[in-house]
PDB file of C-alpha atoms in Angstrom:
ATOM      1  CA  MET A 219      10.673 -21.206 -24.906  1.00 88.00           C
ATOM      2  CA  LYS A 220      10.072 -21.799 -21.757  1.00 94.00           C
ATOM      3  CA  THR A 221      11.943 -19.068 -19.438  1.00 97.00           C
ATOM      4  CA  ARG A 222      11.912 -19.383 -15.360  1.00 97.00           C
ATOM      5  CA  ILE A 223      11.801 -16.363 -13.142  1.00 98.00           C
ATOM      6  CA  TYR A 224      13.049 -16.664  -9.464  1.00 98.00           C
ATOM      7  CA  VAL A 225      12.058 -14.459  -7.296  1.00 97.00           C
ATOM      8  CA  THR A 226      13.269 -14.764  -3.928  1.00 96.00           C
ATOM      9  CA  LEU A 227      13.707 -11.284  -0.787  1.00 95.00           C
ATOM     10  CA  LYS A 228      16.882  -9.662  -1.034  1.00 94.00           C
ATOM     11  CA  ASN A 229      19.247 -10.104   1.927  1.00 91.00           C
ATOM     12  CA  GLY A 230      18.169  -8.924   5.138  1.00 86.00           C
ATOM     13  CA  VAL A 231      14.731  -8.763   4.619  1.00 89.00           C
ATOM     14  CA  LEU A 232      12.708 -10.443   7.098  1.00 86.00           C
ATOM     15  CA  ASP A 233      10.507 -13.056   5.537  1.00 90.00           C
ATOM     16  CA  PRO A 234       8.375 -13.647   7.923  1.00 87.00           C
ATOM     17  CA  GLN A 235       6.777 -16.704   5.610  1.00 88.00           C
ATOM     18  CA  GLY A 236      10.174 -18.576   5.551  1.00 93.00           C
ATOM     19  CA  LYS A 237      10.687 -18.183   9.069  1.00 91.00           C
ATOM     20  CA  ALA A 238       7.217 -19.996   9.948  1.00 90.00           C
ATOM     21  CA  ILE A 239       8.081 -22.904   7.329  1.00 94.00           C
ATOM     22  CA  HIS A 240      11.379 -22.959   9.531  1.00 95.00           C
ATOM     23  CA  HIS A 241       9.908 -23.502  12.911  1.00 94.00           C
ATOM     24  CA  ALA A 242       7.241 -26.548  10.951  1.00 95.00           C
ATOM     25  CA  LEU A 243       9.728 -27.878   9.612  1.00 97.00           C
ATOM     26  CA  GLU A 244      11.339 -27.905  13.152  1.00 96.00           C
ATOM     27  CA  GLY A 245       8.067 -29.085  14.774  1.00 96.00           C
ATOM     28  CA  LEU A 246       8.530 -32.264  12.505  1.00 97.00           C
ATOM     29  CA  GLY A 247      11.453 -33.131  13.766  1.00 97.00           C
ATOM     30  CA  PHE A 248      13.794 -32.071  11.119  1.00 97.00           C
ATOM     31  CA  SER A 249      16.852 -30.578  13.346  1.00 94.00           C
ATOM     32  CA  GLY A 250      19.480 -29.989  10.416  1.00 96.00           C
ATOM     33  CA  VAL A 251      17.745 -26.227   8.646  1.00 97.00           C
ATOM     34  CA  ASN A 252      19.407 -23.497   9.464  1.00 96.00           C
ATOM     35  CA  ASP A 253      17.133 -21.406   7.604  1.00 95.00           C
ATOM     36  CA  VAL A 254      14.576 -20.964   4.798  1.00 95.00           C
ATOM     37  CA  ARG A 255      13.393 -18.516   2.915  1.00 95.00           C
ATOM     38  CA  ALA A 256      10.442 -18.388   0.455  1.00 94.00           C
ATOM     39  CA  GLY A 257      10.581 -16.915  -2.382  1.00 96.00           C
ATOM     40  CA  LYS A 258       8.327 -17.344  -6.133  1.00 96.00           C
ATOM     41  CA  LEU A 259       9.112 -19.190  -9.203  1.00 97.00           C
ATOM     42  CA  ILE A 260       7.015 -17.585 -12.415  1.00 97.00           C
ATOM     43  CA  GLU A 261       7.054 -19.718 -15.902  1.00 97.00           C
ATOM     44  CA  LEU A 262       6.784 -17.966 -18.819  1.00 97.00           C
ATOM     45  CA  ASP A 263       6.065 -19.356 -21.883  1.00 96.00           C
ATOM     46  CA  LEU A 264       7.771 -16.882 -24.968  1.00 96.00           C
ATOM     47  CA  ALA A 265       7.875 -16.702 -28.247  1.00 95.00           C
ATOM     48  CA  ASP A 266      10.424 -16.839 -30.261  1.00 92.00           C
ATOM     49  CA  GLY A 267      12.907 -14.278 -29.994  1.00 92.00           C
ATOM     50  CA  VAL A 268      12.432 -12.204 -27.389  1.00 95.00           C
ATOM     51  CA  PRO A 269      15.177 -10.478 -25.904  1.00 95.00           C
ATOM     52  CA  THR A 270      17.151 -10.311 -23.210  1.00 95.00           C
ATOM     53  CA  GLU A 271      16.023  -6.750 -21.801  1.00 97.00           C
ATOM     54  CA  GLU A 272      12.394  -7.572 -22.694  1.00 97.00           C
ATOM     55  CA  ILE A 273      12.268 -10.680 -20.077  1.00 97.00           C
ATOM     56  CA  GLU A 274      13.980  -8.310 -17.580  1.00 98.00           C
ATOM     57  CA  ALA A 275      11.939  -5.612 -18.157  1.00 98.00           C
ATOM     58  CA  MET A 276       9.225  -7.261 -17.984  1.00 98.00           C
ATOM     59  CA  CYS A 277      10.568  -9.087 -13.724  1.00 98.00           C
ATOM     60  CA  THR A 278      11.845  -5.060 -12.817  1.00 97.00           C
ATOM     61  CA  LYS A 279       8.271  -3.935 -14.196  1.00 96.00           C
ATOM     62  CA  LEU A 280       5.825  -6.383 -12.773  1.00 97.00           C
ATOM     63  CA  LEU A 281       7.118  -9.654 -11.662  1.00 98.00           C
ATOM     64  CA  ALA A 282       9.867  -8.118  -9.086  1.00 98.00           C
ATOM     65  CA  ASN A 283       9.272  -5.287  -7.036  1.00 97.00           C
ATOM     66  CA  THR A 284      12.746  -4.494  -6.564  1.00 95.00           C
ATOM     67  CA  VAL A 285      12.635  -2.820  -3.378  1.00 94.00           C
ATOM     68  CA  ILE A 286      12.765  -5.887  -1.615  1.00 95.00           C
ATOM     69  CA  GLU A 287      13.650  -8.726  -4.252  1.00 97.00           C
ATOM     70  CA  ASN A 288      15.373  -9.895  -6.620  1.00 97.00           C
ATOM     71  CA  PHE A 289      14.607 -11.721  -9.629  1.00 98.00           C
ATOM     72  CA  ARG A 290      16.747 -14.430 -11.950  1.00 98.00           C
ATOM     73  CA  ILE A 291      15.767 -15.324 -15.275  1.00 97.00           C
ATOM     74  CA  GLU A 292      16.407 -18.871 -16.486  1.00 96.00           C
ATOM     75  CA  LYS A 293      16.192 -20.137 -20.005  1.00 91.00           C
ATOM     76  CA  ALA A 294      15.211 -23.260 -20.352  1.00 82.00           C
ATOM     77  CA  ALA A 295      17.053 -25.275 -23.067  1.00 67.00           C
TER      78      ALA A 295
ATOM     79  CA  MET B 116     -13.482  19.881  -3.050  1.00 94.00           C
ATOM     80  CA  LYS B 117     -14.129  17.648  -6.020  1.00 97.00           C
ATOM     81  CA  SER B 118     -12.954  13.837  -5.284  1.00 98.00           C
ATOM     82  CA  ALA B 119     -12.362  10.700  -7.141  1.00 98.00           C
ATOM     83  CA  VAL B 120     -12.831   7.310  -5.795  1.00 98.00           C
ATOM     84  CA  ILE B 121     -10.657   4.462  -8.458  1.00 98.00           C
ATOM     85  CA  VAL B 122     -12.364   1.052  -7.989  1.00 98.00           C
ATOM     86  CA  PHE B 123     -10.214  -1.649  -8.597  1.00 97.00           C
ATOM     87  CA  PRO B 124     -11.702  -5.859  -9.255  1.00 97.00           C
ATOM     88  CA  GLY B 125     -11.602  -6.170  -5.335  1.00 97.00           C
ATOM     89  CA  SER B 126     -11.776  -2.769  -4.272  1.00 97.00           C
ATOM     90  CA  ASN B 127     -14.368  -3.299  -1.213  1.00 97.00           C
ATOM     91  CA  CYS B 128     -14.274  -0.035   0.479  1.00 97.00           C
ATOM     92  CA  ASP B 129     -14.711   1.770  -1.857  1.00 97.00           C
ATOM     93  CA  ARG B 130     -17.794   2.323  -0.422  1.00 97.00           C
ATOM     94  CA  ASP B 131     -17.409   3.149   2.708  1.00 97.00           C
ATOM     95  CA  ILE B 132     -14.698   5.897   1.054  1.00 98.00           C
ATOM     96  CA  GLN B 133     -17.750   6.927  -1.355  1.00 98.00           C
ATOM     97  CA  VAL B 134     -19.806   7.751   1.573  1.00 97.00           C
ATOM     98  CA  ALA B 135     -17.356   9.895   3.894  1.00 97.00           C
ATOM     99  CA  LEU B 136     -16.275  11.828   1.581  1.00 97.00           C
ATOM    100  CA  ARG B 137     -19.694  12.705   0.055  1.00 97.00           C
ATOM    101  CA  ASP B 138     -21.276  13.002   3.475  1.00 96.00           C
ATOM    102  CA  PHE B 139     -17.730  15.982   4.777  1.00 96.00           C
ATOM    103  CA  SER B 140     -17.521  17.582   1.050  1.00 95.00           C
ATOM    104  CA  GLY B 141     -21.186  17.491   0.404  1.00 95.00           C
ATOM    105  CA  HIS B 142     -20.510  16.361  -3.040  1.00 93.00           C
ATOM    106  CA  GLY B 143     -20.803  12.497  -4.436  1.00 96.00           C
ATOM    107  CA  PRO B 144     -17.304  11.251  -5.208  1.00 98.00           C
ATOM    108  CA  ALA B 145     -16.861  10.254  -8.502  1.00 98.00           C
ATOM    109  CA  MET B 146     -16.403   6.295  -9.108  1.00 98.00           C
ATOM    110  CA  VAL B 147     -13.390   5.702 -11.173  1.00 98.00           C
ATOM    111  CA  TRP B 148     -12.604   2.524 -12.518  1.00 97.00           C
ATOM    112  CA  HIS B 149      -9.648   1.092 -13.307  1.00 97.00           C
ATOM    113  CA  ARG B 150      -9.719   0.483 -17.143  1.00 96.00           C
ATOM    114  CA  ASP B 151     -10.453   3.829 -17.568  1.00 97.00           C
ATOM    115  CA  THR B 152      -7.804   6.198 -18.774  1.00 97.00           C
ATOM    116  CA  GLU B 153      -8.673  10.043 -17.731  1.00 97.00           C
ATOM    117  CA  LEU B 154      -9.473  11.200 -13.887  1.00 97.00           C
ATOM    118  CA  PRO B 155     -12.906  13.938 -14.608  1.00 97.00           C
ATOM    119  CA  GLU B 156     -11.493  17.790 -15.035  1.00 95.00           C
ATOM    120  CA  GLY B 157     -10.969  19.463 -11.940  1.00 95.00           C
ATOM    121  CA  ILE B 158     -10.815  17.211  -9.619  1.00 97.00           C
ATOM    122  CA  ASP B 159      -9.266  18.133  -5.906  1.00 97.00           C
ATOM    123  CA  LEU B 160      -8.263  14.578  -4.310  1.00 98.00           C
ATOM    124  CA  ILE B 161      -8.080  11.038  -5.522  1.00 98.00           C
ATOM    125  CA  ALA B 162      -9.191   8.258  -3.415  1.00 98.00           C
ATOM    126  CA  LEU B 163      -7.168   4.942  -3.944  1.00 98.00           C
ATOM    127  CA  PRO B 164      -9.291   2.772  -1.487  1.00 98.00           C
ATOM    128  CA  GLY B 165      -9.619  -0.472   0.824  1.00 98.00           C
ATOM    129  CA  GLY B 166      -9.525  -3.755  -0.706  1.00 97.00           C
ATOM    130  CA  PHE B 167      -7.970  -6.737  -2.144  1.00 96.00           C
ATOM    131  CA  SER B 168      -7.603  -5.450  -5.548  1.00 96.00           C
ATOM    132  CA  TYR B 169      -7.013  -8.640  -7.793  1.00 95.00           C
ATOM    133  CA  GLY B 170      -7.307 -10.566  -4.971  1.00 94.00           C
ATOM    134  CA  ASP B 171      -3.215  -9.739  -4.171  1.00 94.00           C
ATOM    135  CA  TYR B 172      -1.983 -11.703  -6.874  1.00 94.00           C
ATOM    136  CA  LEU B 173       1.304 -11.361  -7.420  1.00 95.00           C
ATOM    137  CA  ARG B 174       1.626  -8.778  -4.753  1.00 96.00           C
ATOM    138  CA  ALA B 175      -0.761  -7.045  -2.769  1.00 97.00           C
ATOM    139  CA  GLY B 176      -1.635  -3.811  -5.043  1.00 97.00           C
ATOM    140  CA  ALA B 177       0.757  -4.980  -7.895  1.00 97.00           C
ATOM    141  CA  MET B 178      -1.668  -5.792 -10.594  1.00 96.00           C
ATOM    142  CA  ALA B 179      -3.458  -2.304 -10.060  1.00 97.00           C
ATOM    143  CA  ALA B 180      -0.472  -0.023 -10.113  1.00 97.00           C
ATOM    144  CA  ARG B 181      -0.140  -1.059 -13.531  1.00 96.00           C
ATOM    145  CA  SER B 182      -4.277  -0.850 -14.545  1.00 96.00           C
ATOM    146  CA  PRO B 183      -4.426   1.786 -17.299  1.00 96.00           C
ATOM    147  CA  ILE B 184      -6.125   4.702 -14.259  1.00 98.00           C
ATOM    148  CA  MET B 185      -2.294   5.238 -12.615  1.00 98.00           C
ATOM    149  CA  GLN B 186      -1.390   6.588 -15.262  1.00 97.00           C
ATOM    150  CA  ALA B 187      -3.222   9.160 -15.142  1.00 98.00           C
ATOM    151  CA  VAL B 188      -2.990   9.619 -11.320  1.00 98.00           C
ATOM    152  CA  LYS B 189       0.548   9.617 -11.375  1.00 98.00           C
ATOM    153  CA  ASP B 190      -0.041  12.657 -13.237  1.00 98.00           C
ATOM    154  CA  ALA B 191      -2.176  14.181 -11.065  1.00 98.00           C
ATOM    155  CA  ALA B 192      -0.037  13.683  -7.837  1.00 98.00           C
ATOM    156  CA  GLY B 193       2.712  15.233  -9.717  1.00 97.00           C
ATOM    157  CA  ARG B 194       0.645  17.875 -10.491  1.00 97.00           C
ATOM    158  CA  GLY B 195       0.220  17.972  -6.971  1.00 97.00           C
ATOM    159  CA  VAL B 196      -3.619  17.042  -6.519  1.00 98.00           C
ATOM    160  CA  SER B 197      -4.051  15.638  -3.662  1.00 98.00           C
ATOM    161  CA  VAL B 198      -4.045  11.437  -3.496  1.00 98.00           C
ATOM    162  CA  LEU B 199      -5.504  10.057  -0.259  1.00 98.00           C
ATOM    163  CA  GLY B 200      -4.197   5.824  -0.386  1.00 98.00           C
ATOM    164  CA  ILE B 201      -5.696   3.696   2.632  1.00 98.00           C
ATOM    165  CA  CYS B 202      -4.878  -0.266   3.612  1.00 98.00           C
ATOM    166  CA  ASN B 203      -5.117  -1.536  -0.300  1.00 98.00           C
ATOM    167  CA  GLY B 204      -5.010   2.123  -1.725  1.00 98.00           C
ATOM    168  CA  PHE B 205      -1.245   2.499  -0.071  1.00 98.00           C
ATOM    169  CA  GLN B 206      -0.282  -0.983  -0.915  1.00 98.00           C
ATOM    170  CA  ILE B 207      -0.952   0.469  -4.694  1.00 98.00           C
ATOM    171  CA  LEU B 208       1.267   3.591  -4.010  1.00 98.00           C
ATOM    172  CA  THR B 209       4.255   1.913  -3.577  1.00 98.00           C
ATOM    173  CA  GLU B 210       4.076  -0.360  -5.279  1.00 97.00           C
ATOM    174  CA  THR B 211       3.668   2.258  -8.129  1.00 97.00           C
ATOM    175  CA  GLY B 212       6.767   3.565  -6.748  1.00 96.00           C
ATOM    176  CA  ILE B 213       4.613   7.204  -6.196  1.00 97.00           C
ATOM    177  CA  LEU B 214       5.473   7.007  -1.973  1.00 98.00           C
ATOM    178  CA  PRO B 215       8.887   5.026  -1.407  1.00 98.00           C
ATOM    179  CA  GLY B 216       9.339   1.542   0.501  1.00 98.00           C
ATOM    180  CA  ALA B 217       7.502  -1.750   0.175  1.00 97.00           C
ATOM    181  CA  LEU B 218       3.774  -3.277   2.381  1.00 97.00           C
ATOM    182  CA  MET B 219       4.797  -6.773   3.950  1.00 95.00           C
ATOM    183  CA  ARG B 220       3.272  -9.855   4.756  1.00 94.00           C
ATOM    184  CA  ASN B 221       2.496  -9.323   8.994  1.00 95.00           C
ATOM    185  CA  ALA B 222       5.908  -9.901  10.420  1.00 92.00           C
ATOM    186  CA  GLY B 223       3.026 -12.405  12.464  1.00 90.00           C
ATOM    187  CA  LEU B 224       1.454 -14.107   9.559  1.00 88.00           C
ATOM    188  CA  SER B 225      -1.910 -12.772  10.786  1.00 92.00           C
ATOM    189  CA  TYR B 226      -4.056 -10.822   9.042  1.00 96.00           C
ATOM    190  CA  VAL B 227      -4.856  -8.132  12.087  1.00 97.00           C
ATOM    191  CA  CYS B 228      -8.324  -6.585  12.211  1.00 97.00           C
ATOM    192  CA  ARG B 229      -8.953  -4.676  15.470  1.00 97.00           C
ATOM    193  CA  GLU B 230      -8.654  -1.263  16.598  1.00 97.00           C
ATOM    194  CA  VAL B 231      -5.242   0.300  17.074  1.00 98.00           C
ATOM    195  CA  ASN B 232      -4.139   3.652  19.277  1.00 98.00           C
ATOM    196  CA  LEU B 233      -1.601   5.706  16.208  1.00 98.00           C
ATOM    197  CA  LYS B 234      -0.248   8.908  16.807  1.00 98.00           C
ATOM    198  CA  VAL B 235      -0.244  11.462  14.818  1.00 98.00           C
ATOM    199  CA  GLU B 236       3.533  12.787  13.876  1.00 98.00           C
ATOM    200  CA  ASN B 237       3.224  15.763  11.459  1.00 98.00           C
ATOM    201  CA  SER B 238      -0.386  17.901  11.942  1.00 97.00           C
ATOM    202  CA  GLN B 239       0.567  20.154   9.316  1.00 97.00           C
ATOM    203  CA  THR B 240      -0.561  18.016   6.278  1.00 97.00           C
ATOM    204  CA  ALA B 241      -3.089  19.173   4.706  1.00 97.00           C
ATOM    205  CA  PHE B 242      -4.833  15.266   5.652  1.00 98.00           C
ATOM    206  CA  THR B 243      -3.568  16.063   9.311  1.00 98.00           C
ATOM    207  CA  SER B 244      -4.566  19.521   9.904  1.00 97.00           C
ATOM    208  CA  ARG B 245      -7.146  18.900  12.609  1.00 98.00           C
ATOM    209  CA  TYR B 246      -5.354  17.164  14.687  1.00 98.00           C
ATOM    210  CA  GLN B 247      -2.433  17.861  16.961  1.00 97.00           C
ATOM    211  CA  ALA B 248       1.182  16.685  16.306  1.00 96.00           C
ATOM    212  CA  GLY B 249       1.990  13.884  18.895  1.00 97.00           C
ATOM    213  CA  GLU B 250      -2.113  13.023  19.823  1.00 97.00           C
ATOM    214  CA  GLU B 251      -2.943   9.745  19.776  1.00 98.00           C
ATOM    215  CA  ILE B 252      -5.912   8.555  17.876  1.00 98.00           C
ATOM    216  CA  VAL B 253      -8.110   5.269  17.570  1.00 98.00           C
ATOM    217  CA  ILE B 254      -8.507   3.736  13.779  1.00 98.00           C
ATOM    218  CA  PRO B 255      -9.177   0.503  12.756  1.00 98.00           C
ATOM    219  CA  VAL B 256      -7.137  -1.886  10.629  1.00 98.00           C
ATOM    220  CA  ALA B 257      -7.743  -4.615   8.240  1.00 98.00           C
ATOM    221  CA  HIS B 258      -5.204  -6.250   6.375  1.00 97.00           C
ATOM    222  CA  HIS B 259      -2.904  -9.037   6.088  1.00 96.00           C
ATOM    223  CA  ASP B 260       0.290  -7.134   3.956  1.00 97.00           C
ATOM    224  CA  GLY B 261       0.645  -3.844   5.764  1.00 97.00           C
ATOM    225  CA  ASN B 262       4.215  -4.720   7.523  1.00 97.00           C
ATOM    226  CA  TYR B 263       6.367  -1.144   6.297  1.00 98.00           C
ATOM    227  CA  THR B 264       9.534  -1.888   4.789  1.00 96.00           C
ATOM    228  CA  ALA B 265      12.397   0.420   3.169  1.00 96.00           C
ATOM    229  CA  ASP B 266      16.057   0.094   3.620  1.00 94.00           C
ATOM    230  CA  GLU B 267      17.905   2.443   6.646  1.00 95.00           C
ATOM    231  CA  ALA B 268      18.777   5.649   4.613  1.00 97.00           C
ATOM    232  CA  THR B 269      14.775   5.975   3.577  1.00 97.00           C
ATOM    233  CA  LEU B 270      13.498   5.502   6.598  1.00 98.00           C
ATOM    234  CA  ASP B 271      16.077   8.335   8.113  1.00 98.00           C
ATOM    235  CA  ARG B 272      15.286  10.498   5.535  1.00 98.00           C
ATOM    236  CA  LEU B 273      11.124   9.776   6.248  1.00 98.00           C
ATOM    237  CA  GLU B 274      11.932  10.250   9.722  1.00 98.00           C
ATOM    238  CA  GLY B 275      13.846  12.898   8.887  1.00 98.00           C
ATOM    239  CA  GLU B 276      11.837  15.200   6.011  1.00 98.00           C
ATOM    240  CA  GLY B 277       8.699  14.854   8.986  1.00 97.00           C
ATOM    241  CA  ARG B 278       7.006  12.400   6.211  1.00 98.00           C
ATOM    242  CA  VAL B 279       6.160   9.656   8.790  1.00 98.00           C
ATOM    243  CA  VAL B 280       2.240  10.904   9.549  1.00 98.00           C
ATOM    244  CA  PHE B 281       1.116   7.972  11.454  1.00 98.00           C
ATOM    245  CA  ARG B 282       3.119   6.012  13.800  1.00 98.00           C
ATOM    246  CA  TYR B 283       1.374   2.623  15.368  1.00 98.00           C
ATOM    247  CA  ASN B 284       1.611   3.327  19.361  1.00 97.00           C
ATOM    248  CA  GLY B 285       3.491  -0.645  19.303  1.00 95.00           C
ATOM    249  CA  GLU B 286       3.533  -3.410  17.860  1.00 95.00           C
ATOM    250  CA  VAL B 287       1.210  -4.241  15.151  1.00 97.00           C
ATOM    251  CA  ASN B 288       2.270  -6.026  12.270  1.00 97.00           C
ATOM    252  CA  GLY B 289       6.249  -5.732  12.185  1.00 95.00           C
ATOM    253  CA  ALA B 290       6.752  -2.309   9.990  1.00 97.00           C
ATOM    254  CA  ALA B 291       9.886  -0.478  10.621  1.00 97.00           C
ATOM    255  CA  ARG B 292       9.588   1.698  13.306  1.00 98.00           C
ATOM    256  CA  ASN B 293       6.073   1.719  13.463  1.00 98.00           C
ATOM    257  CA  ILE B 294       5.663   3.472  10.767  1.00 98.00           C
ATOM    258  CA  ALA B 295       1.501   3.317   9.954  1.00 98.00           C
ATOM    259  CA  GLY B 296       1.647   6.124   7.265  1.00 98.00           C
ATOM    260  CA  ILE B 297       3.489   7.916   5.231  1.00 98.00           C
ATOM    261  CA  ILE B 298       3.809  11.221   2.897  1.00 98.00           C
ATOM    262  CA  ASN B 299       5.516  11.963  -0.155  1.00 98.00           C
ATOM    263  CA  GLU B 300       8.030  14.887  -0.615  1.00 98.00           C
ATOM    264  CA  ALA B 301       5.968  16.876  -1.907  1.00 98.00           C
ATOM    265  CA  GLY B 302       3.067  16.657   0.907  1.00 98.00           C
ATOM    266  CA  ASN B 303       0.257  15.966  -1.344  1.00 98.00           C
ATOM    267  CA  VAL B 304       0.299  11.563  -1.463  1.00 98.00           C
ATOM    268  CA  LEU B 305      -0.697  10.360   1.835  1.00 98.00           C
ATOM    269  CA  GLY B 306      -0.568   6.122   2.533  1.00 98.00           C
ATOM    270  CA  MET B 307      -1.500   4.993   5.441  1.00 98.00           C
ATOM    271  CA  MET B 308      -2.723   1.504   6.376  1.00 98.00           C
ATOM    272  CA  PRO B 309      -5.778   2.608   8.919  1.00 98.00           C
ATOM    273  CA  HIS B 310      -9.216   3.050   7.611  1.00 98.00           C
ATOM    274  CA  PRO B 311     -10.463   6.470   9.120  1.00 98.00           C
ATOM    275  CA  GLU B 312     -13.200   6.081   6.396  1.00 97.00           C
ATOM    276  CA  ARG B 313     -14.742   3.643   9.705  1.00 96.00           C
ATOM    277  CA  MET B 314     -13.863   5.044  12.226  1.00 96.00           C
ATOM    278  CA  SER B 315     -15.995   8.657  10.974  1.00 95.00           C
ATOM    279  CA  GLU B 316     -19.583   8.951  12.218  1.00 94.00           C
ATOM    280  CA  PRO B 317     -20.760   7.679  15.433  1.00 94.00           C
ATOM    281  CA  ALA B 318     -22.694   4.916  14.340  1.00 94.00           C
ATOM    282  CA  HIS B 319     -18.790   3.048  13.465  1.00 94.00           C
ATOM    283  CA  GLY B 320     -19.054   3.769  18.022  1.00 93.00           C
ATOM    284  CA  ARG B 321     -15.950   6.855  17.396  1.00 94.00           C
ATOM    285  CA  THR B 322     -14.871   9.324  15.378  1.00 96.00           C
ATOM    286  CA  ASP B 323     -11.447   9.684  15.164  1.00 97.00           C
ATOM    287  CA  GLY B 324     -11.451   9.627  11.378  1.00 97.00           C
ATOM    288  CA  ARG B 325     -13.821  11.998  10.252  1.00 96.00           C
ATOM    289  CA  ARG B 326     -11.026  14.935  11.229  1.00 97.00           C
ATOM    290  CA  MET B 327      -9.252  13.770   8.274  1.00 98.00           C
ATOM    291  CA  PHE B 328     -11.897  14.475   5.673  1.00 97.00           C
ATOM    292  CA  GLU B 329     -12.982  18.042   7.420  1.00 97.00           C
ATOM    293  CA  GLY B 330      -9.658  19.157   7.395  1.00 97.00           C
ATOM    294  CA  LEU B 331      -9.183  17.894   3.913  1.00 97.00           C
ATOM    295  CA  VAL B 332     -12.699  19.748   3.111  1.00 97.00           C
ATOM    296  CA  GLU B 333     -11.331  23.349   4.881  1.00 96.00           C
ATOM    297  CA  ALA B 334      -7.340  22.289   2.791  1.00 96.00           C
ATOM    298  CA  LEU B 335      -9.197  22.030  -0.751  1.00 95.00           C
ATOM    299  CA  GLY B 336     -12.187  23.657  -0.466  1.00 83.00           C
TER     300      GLY B 336
END
């Protein structure tokens, strides 16, 4: 079972990487970008029947640092 | 003072801290591999060295914080054993939750490798008793992820409890309130981005870091 974990910085946490990407986009002439936030996508190939709580535990124990990051779990069909 | 240095794959300051601890305490520290599950008996100080454990994969210090030896380090810290985390060691301490906050990518995105002016904010710790509060010292930094971040309430609490031990005198990496080093509530776990072990003997150019080791030897025997 393919499962995607999206890890993003919490609101209010400064994202220097996103800022640099924003500047680079502006440098390329893309003037319509208001803001850029960079995050991570982690793809898990899970055995059938792994419960959601266990995936959440994977996120809180390792995949995301919940001091600064949020995560979202997306199970593929 | 009996000490141990935890060695992770990708640690690169483990030998620097080994030499400093050996020279100042008179005993070579035990070098403990990250896959071990127990520390040697009677350890007074555990050092988590600088470096790039696990290649900084996922987040700096994230993998190392979950390696087998860290449960023993947590237990020892809980019993009051002194723990010194330098650079990657500080990142590992925040990733385990032993110290609050997180160390993010430097605000300027650049790797910063230079000497910095540090203000000693708290000299009432076993790590800083040989310094004067308010004293300015020079210690090198070498890091990409030293931008200390925590929510405002945590920052206020750290400041109010005197737990900000070192502060950059000037902008270095975007760290909240220029925080360079903090201590836990019990006062036995210090995490800091600068490297005192790299400024501890005359051949290093300056010796501002040596008083940390002298103070630790004095406090821990």
